[in-house]
The first five atom37 places (N, CA, C, CB, O) and aatype in JSON, in Angstrom:
{
  "aatype": [20, 20, 20, 20, 20, 20, 20, 20, 20, 20, 20, 20, 20, 20, 20, 20, 20, 20, 20, 20, 20, 20, 20, 20, 20, 20, 20, 20, 20, 20, 20, 20, 20, 20, 20, 20, 20, 20, 20, 20, 20, 20, 20, 20, 20, 20, 20, 20, 20, 20, 20, 20, 20, 20, 20, 20, 20, 20, 20, 20, 20, 20, 20, 20, 20, 20, 20, 20, 20, 20, 20, 20, 20, 20, 20, 20, 20],
  "atom_mask": [
    [1, 1, 1, 1, 1],
    [1, 1, 1, 1, 1],
    [1, 1, 1, 1, 1],
    [1, 1, 1, 1, 1],
    [1, 1, 1, 1, 1],
    [1, 1, 1, 1, 1],
    [1, 1, 1, 1, 1],
    [1, 1, 1, 1, 1],
    [1, 1, 1, 1, 1],
    [1, 1, 1, 1, 1],
    [1, 1, 1, 1, 1],
    [1, 1, 1, 1, 1],
    [1, 1, 1, 1, 1],
    [1, 1, 1, 1, 1],
    [1, 1, 1, 1, 1],
    [1, 1, 1, 1, 1],
    [1, 1, 1, 1, 1],
    [1, 1, 1, 1, 1],
    [1, 1, 1, 1, 1],
    [1, 1, 1, 1, 1],
    [1, 1, 1, 1, 1],
    [1, 1, 1, 1, 1],
    [1, 1, 1, 1, 1],
    [1, 1, 1, 1, 1],
    [1, 1, 1, 1, 1],
    [1, 1, 1, 1, 1],
    [1, 1, 1, 1, 1],
    [1, 1, 1, 1, 1],
    [1, 1, 1, 1, 1],
    [1, 1, 1, 1, 1],
    [1, 1, 1, 1, 1],
    [1, 1, 1, 1, 1],
    [1, 1, 1, 1, 1],
    [1, 1, 1, 1, 1],
    [1, 1, 1, 1, 1],
    [1, 1, 1, 1, 1],
    [1, 1, 1, 1, 1],
    [1, 1, 1, 1, 1],
    [1, 1, 1, 1, 1],
    [1, 1, 1, 1, 1],
    [1, 1, 1, 1, 1],
    [1, 1, 1, 1, 1],
    [1, 1, 1, 1, 1],
    [1, 1, 1, 1, 1],
    [1, 1, 1, 1, 1],
    [1, 1, 1, 1, 1],
    [1, 1, 1, 1, 1],
    [1, 1, 1, 1, 1],
    [1, 1, 1, 1, 1],
    [1, 1, 1, 1, 1],
    [1, 1, 1, 1, 1],
    [1, 1, 1, 1, 1],
    [1, 1, 1, 1, 1],
    [1, 1, 1, 1, 1],
    [1, 1, 1, 1, 1],
    [1, 1, 1, 1, 1],
    [1, 1, 1, 1, 1],
    [1, 1, 1, 1, 1],
    [1, 1, 1, 1, 1],
    [1, 1, 1, 1, 1],
    [1, 1, 1, 1, 1],
    [1, 1, 1, 1, 1],
    [1, 1, 1, 1, 1],
    [1, 1, 1, 1, 1],
    [1, 1, 1, 1, 1],
    [1, 1, 1, 1, 1],
    [1, 1, 1, 1, 1],
    [1, 1, 1, 1, 1],
    [1, 1, 1, 1, 1],
    [1, 1, 1, 1, 1],
    [1, 1, 1, 1, 1],
    [1, 1, 1, 1, 1],
    [1, 1, 1, 1, 1],
    [1, 1, 1, 1, 1],
    [1, 1, 1, 1, 1],
    [1, 1, 1, 1, 1],
    [1, 1, 1, 1, 1]
  ],
  "atom_positions": [
    [[0.82, -1.19, 0.0], [0.0, 0.0, 0.0], [0.87, 1.27, 0.0], [-0.93, -0.01, 1.21], [0.49, 2.27, -0.6]],
    [[1.99, 1.23, 0.65], [2.84, 2.41, 0.73], [3.49, 2.72, -0.63], [3.91, 2.22, 1.81], [3.89, 3.85, -0.89]],
    [[3.6, 1.7, -1.48], [4.18, 1.92, -2.81], [3.3, 2.86, -3.64], [4.37, 0.59, -3.54], [3.8, 3.54, -4.53]],
    [[2.01, 2.89, -3.35], [1.1, 3.78, -4.07], [1.45, 5.25, -3.84], [-0.34, 3.52, -3.65], [1.22, 6.08, -4.72]],
    [[2.0, 5.56, -2.68], [2.41, 6.95, -2.4], [3.54, 7.39, -3.33], [2.85, 7.09, -0.93], [3.74, 8.59, -3.55]],
    [[4.28, 6.43, -3.87], [5.34, 6.77, -4.81], [4.84, 6.63, -6.25], [6.56, 5.87, -4.57], [5.21, 7.44, -7.1]],
    [[4.02, 5.62, -6.55], [3.61, 5.35, -7.92], [2.61, 6.38, -8.46], [3.0, 3.98, -8.01], [2.67, 6.73, -9.64]],
    [[1.71, 6.86, -7.62], [0.72, 7.83, -8.1], [1.38, 9.15, -8.49], [-0.35, 8.07, -7.02], [1.11, 9.63, -9.59]],
    [[2.23, 9.76, -7.67], [2.9, 10.99, -8.13], [3.81, 10.76, -9.33], [3.72, 11.58, -6.99], [3.89, 11.61, -10.22]],
    [[4.48, 9.61, -9.37], [5.33, 9.3, -10.5], [4.52, 9.19, -11.79], [6.09, 8.0, -10.26], [4.94, 9.69, -12.83]],
    [[3.36, 8.56, -11.72], [2.52, 8.45, -12.91], [1.96, 9.81, -13.31], [1.36, 7.46, -12.66], [1.82, 10.08, -14.51]],
    [[1.66, 10.67, -12.36], [1.19, 12.01, -12.7], [2.3, 12.84, -13.35], [0.66, 12.72, -11.45], [2.03, 13.63, -14.26]],
    [[3.52, 12.67, -12.89], [4.65, 13.37, -13.52], [4.85, 12.89, -14.95], [5.95, 13.16, -12.7], [5.04, 13.7, -15.85]],
    [[4.79, 11.58, -15.16], [4.94, 11.03, -16.51], [3.8, 11.48, -17.42], [4.99, 9.51, -16.45], [4.01, 11.75, -18.6]],
    [[2.59, 11.55, -16.88], [1.45, 12.03, -17.66], [1.66, 13.49, -18.04], [0.13, 11.86, -16.87], [1.39, 13.89, -19.17]],
    [[2.14, 14.29, -17.1], [2.42, 15.7, -17.38], [3.47, 15.85, -18.47], [2.88, 16.41, -16.13], [3.34, 16.71, -19.34]],
    [[4.53, 15.02, -18.43], [5.55, 15.07, -19.47], [4.99, 14.68, -20.83], [6.72, 14.14, -19.11], [5.34, 15.29, -21.85]],
    [[4.13, 13.69, -20.87], [3.52, 13.26, -22.13], [2.63, 14.36, -22.71], [2.71, 11.97, -21.93], [2.66, 14.61, -23.91]],
    [[1.85, 15.0, -21.87], [0.99, 16.1, -22.33], [1.84, 17.26, -22.82], [0.03, 16.57, -21.2], [1.54, 17.85, -23.86]],
    [[2.9, 17.6, -22.09], [3.8, 18.67, -22.52], [4.44, 18.34, -23.87], [4.9, 18.91, -21.46], [4.52, 19.2, -24.74]],
    [[4.9, 17.09, -24.06], [5.53, 16.69, -25.32], [4.53, 16.78, -26.47], [6.09, 15.26, -25.21], [4.9, 17.18, -27.58]],
    [[3.28, 16.41, -26.23], [2.27, 16.51, -27.27], [2.03, 17.95, -27.68], [0.96, 15.88, -26.79], [2.02, 18.26, -28.88]],
    [[1.86, 18.84, -26.72], [1.61, 20.24, -27.06], [2.84, 20.89, -27.69], [1.19, 21.01, -25.82], [2.7, 21.76, -28.55]],
    [[4.04, 20.49, -27.28], [5.25, 20.99, -27.91], [5.28, 20.57, -29.38], [6.5, 20.47, -27.18], [5.62, 21.38, -30.25]],
    [[4.93, 19.32, -29.66], [4.94, 18.82, -31.04], [3.91, 19.56, -31.89], [4.67, 17.31, -31.06], [4.19, 19.88, -33.05]],
    [[2.75, 19.82, -31.35], [1.73, 20.55, -32.1], [2.18, 21.98, -32.35], [0.38, 20.54, -31.34], [1.99, 22.51, -33.44]],
    [[2.77, 22.61, -31.36], [3.22, 24.0, -31.49], [4.34, 24.13, -32.52], [3.7, 24.53, -30.13], [4.42, 25.15, -33.21]],
    [[5.2, 23.14, -32.63], [6.33, 23.18, -33.56], [6.03, 22.5, -34.89], [7.53, 22.54, -32.93], [6.96, 22.12, -35.6]],
    [[4.76, 22.35, -35.24], [4.3, 21.84, -36.53], [4.84, 20.44, -36.86], [4.7, 22.79, -37.62], [5.15, 20.16, -38.02]],
    [[4.94, 19.59, -35.87], [5.41, 18.23, -36.12], [4.33, 17.39, -36.8], [5.84, 17.57, -34.81], [4.64, 16.36, -37.4]],
    [[3.06, 17.81, -36.72], [1.97, 17.06, -37.33], [1.42, 17.77, -38.56], [0.85, 16.85, -36.32], [0.28, 17.53, -38.95]],
    [[2.21, 18.65, -39.17], [1.74, 19.44, -40.29], [1.49, 18.58, -41.53], [2.74, 20.52, -40.61], [0.44, 18.72, -42.17]],
    [[2.41, 17.72, -41.88], [2.29, 16.92, -43.1], [2.4, 15.44, -42.74], [3.38, 17.31, -44.14], [3.51, 14.91, -42.63]],
    [[1.27, 14.79, -42.55], [1.28, 13.39, -42.16], [1.39, 12.44, -43.34], [0.04, 13.07, -41.38], [1.86, 11.31, -43.18]],
    [[0.96, 12.87, -44.53], [0.96, 11.98, -45.68], [2.2, 12.13, -46.56], [-0.26, 12.23, -46.51], [2.49, 11.23, -47.35]],
    [[2.92, 13.23, -46.44], [4.08, 13.47, -47.29], [5.15, 12.39, -47.21], [4.69, 14.77, -46.93], [5.58, 11.89, -48.25]],
    [[5.61, 12.01, -46.01], [6.64, 10.98, -45.95], [6.19, 9.64, -46.53], [7.08, 10.78, -44.52], [7.0, 8.91, -47.1]],
    [[4.92, 9.31, -46.4], [4.44, 8.04, -46.94], [4.47, 8.06, -48.47], [3.01, 7.76, -46.46], [4.73, 7.03, -49.08]],
    [[4.21, 9.2, -49.08], [4.24, 9.3, -50.54], [5.67, 9.52, -51.05], [3.33, 10.43, -51.02], [6.0, 9.08, -52.15]],
    [[6.5, 10.19, -50.27], [7.85, 10.51, -50.71], [8.7, 9.27, -50.92], [8.51, 11.43, -49.7], [9.6, 9.26, -51.75]],
    [[8.42, 8.21, -50.17], [9.23, 7.0, -50.29], [9.02, 6.32, -51.64], [8.9, 6.03, -49.17], [9.83, 5.49, -52.05]],
    [[7.94, 6.66, -52.34], [7.66, 6.05, -53.63], [8.5, 6.65, -54.75], [6.2, 6.21, -53.96], [8.6, 6.05, -55.82]],
    [[9.12, 7.81, -54.53], [9.9, 8.46, -55.56], [11.37, 8.05, -55.44], [9.75, 9.99, -55.47], [11.89, 7.88, -54.34]],
    [[12.04, 7.9, -56.59], [13.43, 7.46, -56.59], [14.39, 8.55, -56.16], [13.82, 6.97, -57.95], [15.31, 8.3, -55.37]],
    [[14.21, 9.76, -56.65], [15.14, 10.83, -56.31], [14.58, 11.68, -55.18], [15.45, 11.7, -57.54], [13.4, 11.6, -54.85]],
    [[15.43, 12.47, -54.63], [15.05, 13.29, -53.48], [14.72, 14.72, -53.87], [16.16, 13.29, -52.46], [15.03, 15.65, -53.13]],
    [[14.08, 14.9, -55.03], [13.71, 16.25, -55.49], [12.78, 16.94, -54.49], [13.04, 16.18, -56.87], [12.86, 18.16, -54.33]],
    [[11.92, 16.2, -53.83], [10.96, 16.8, -52.93], [11.62, 17.41, -51.7], [9.93, 15.78, -52.5], [11.05, 18.28, -51.05]],
    [[12.82, 16.94, -51.37], [13.51, 17.46, -50.2], [14.28, 18.75, -50.49], [14.46, 16.43, -49.67], [14.74, 19.42, -49.56]],
    [[14.4, 19.1, -51.76], [15.17, 20.28, -52.14], [14.3, 21.53, -52.16], [15.8, 20.07, -53.5], [13.08, 21.46, -52.35]],
    [[14.93, 22.65, -51.96], [14.22, 23.93, -52.1], [14.04, 24.21, -53.6], [15.0, 25.1, -51.4], [14.75, 23.62, -54.41]],
    [[13.12, 25.07, -53.97], [12.94, 25.38, -55.4], [14.21, 25.91, -56.05], [11.84, 26.39, -55.57], [14.47, 25.61, -57.22]],
    [[15.01, 26.68, -55.31], [16.26, 27.2, -55.87], [17.24, 26.06, -56.14], [16.9, 28.23, -54.92], [17.91, 26.04, -57.17]],
    [[17.33, 25.11, -55.22], [18.24, 23.98, -55.39], [17.79, 23.1, -56.55], [18.33, 23.15, -54.1], [18.62, 22.55, -57.29]],
    [[16.47, 22.95, -56.72], [15.96, 22.18, -57.86], [16.37, 22.82, -59.18], [14.42, 22.06, -57.79], [16.77, 22.14, -60.12]],
    [[16.26, 24.15, -59.24], [16.62, 24.85, -60.47], [18.12, 24.72, -60.74], [16.22, 26.34, -60.38], [18.53, 24.53, -61.89]],
    [[18.95, 24.82, -59.7], [20.39, 24.64, -59.88], [20.7, 23.23, -60.37], [21.13, 24.91, -58.57], [21.58, 23.06, -61.22]],
    [[19.99, 22.22, -59.86], [20.22, 20.85, -60.31], [19.83, 20.69, -61.78], [19.42, 19.86, -59.44], [20.52, 20.02, -62.54]],
    [[18.72, 21.32, -62.19], [18.29, 21.24, -63.59], [19.31, 21.92, -64.51], [16.89, 21.89, -63.78], [19.63, 21.41, -65.58]],
    [[19.82, 23.09, -64.08], [20.82, 23.8, -64.89], [22.1, 22.97, -65.01], [21.14, 25.19, -64.27], [22.7, 22.91, -66.08]],
    [[22.52, 22.34, -63.93], [23.73, 21.52, -63.98], [23.52, 20.31, -64.89], [24.11, 21.05, -62.56], [24.44, 19.92, -65.61]],
    [[22.34, 19.72, -64.86], [22.06, 18.58, -65.74], [22.06, 19.02, -67.2], [20.72, 17.93, -65.37], [22.56, 18.3, -68.06]],
    [[21.49, 20.2, -67.48], [21.49, 20.72, -68.85], [22.92, 21.01, -69.3], [20.63, 22.0, -68.96], [23.28, 20.74, -70.45]],
    [[23.72, 21.56, -68.41], [25.11, 21.89, -68.75], [25.91, 20.62, -69.05], [25.77, 22.67, -67.59], [26.71, 20.58, -69.98]],
    [[25.68, 19.57, -68.25], [26.37, 18.3, -68.5], [25.92, 17.69, -69.82], [26.11, 17.32, -67.35], [26.73, 17.07, -70.52]],
    [[24.66, 17.86, -70.16], [24.15, 17.3, -71.42], [24.72, 18.06, -72.62], [22.62, 17.35, -71.45], [24.93, 17.47, -73.68]],
    [[24.98, 19.36, -72.46], [25.52, 20.18, -73.54], [27.04, 20.05, -73.68], [25.15, 21.63, -73.33], [27.59, 20.34, -74.74]],
    [[27.72, 19.61, -72.62], [29.18, 19.52, -72.64], [29.63, 18.38, -73.56], [29.74, 19.31, -71.21], [28.96, 17.35, -73.63]],
    [[30.75, 18.56, -74.25], [31.23, 17.48, -75.12], [31.68, 16.28, -74.3], [32.38, 17.97, -76.0], [32.21, 16.41, -73.2]],
    [[31.45, 15.12, -74.88], [31.8, 13.87, -74.21], [33.26, 13.52, -74.52], [30.86, 12.73, -74.65], [33.72, 13.78, -75.63]],
    [[33.97, 12.94, -73.59], [35.38, 12.56, -73.8], [35.51, 11.47, -74.87], [36.0, 12.07, -72.49], [36.56, 11.39, -75.51]],
    [[34.49, 10.65, -75.07], [34.57, 9.59, -76.08], [34.54, 10.2, -77.49], [33.4, 8.58, -75.89], [35.08, 9.61, -78.43]],
    [[33.91, 11.36, -77.63], [33.85, 12.0, -78.94], [35.18, 12.66, -79.3], [32.73, 13.02, -78.98], [35.49, 12.84, -80.47]],
    [[35.96, 13.04, -78.29], [37.23, 13.72, -78.51], [38.35, 12.95, -77.82], [37.16, 15.19, -77.98], [38.75, 13.31, -76.71]],
    [[38.88, 11.91, -78.44], [39.9, 11.09, -77.77], [41.23, 11.81, -77.61], [40.11, 9.83, -78.54], [42.06, 11.36, -76.81]],
    [[41.48, 12.92, -78.35], [42.76, 13.59, -78.24], [42.85, 14.49, -77.02], [43.02, 14.4, -79.48], [43.91, 15.07, -76.79]],
    [[41.81, 14.63, -76.23], [41.85, 15.47, -75.02], [42.47, 14.77, -73.87], [40.49, 15.91, -74.63], [42.57, 15.33, -72.78]]
  ]
}
């Protein structure tokens, strides 16, 4: 019976921590996008993780590589 004097306050402290963690997560937008990670795993590349500026830089670099001459075409280089 005396163990209840320790277990009840301990359980109330743990409950308080759980409630605090929940409200912290809601306040910091941890539940903003629940479906995004589930759909993101279906894509091969990580384009969705990039900012729009980084996506544009990646596209420009890919275009530049496509326009650059290939070493197989110029063996004397």
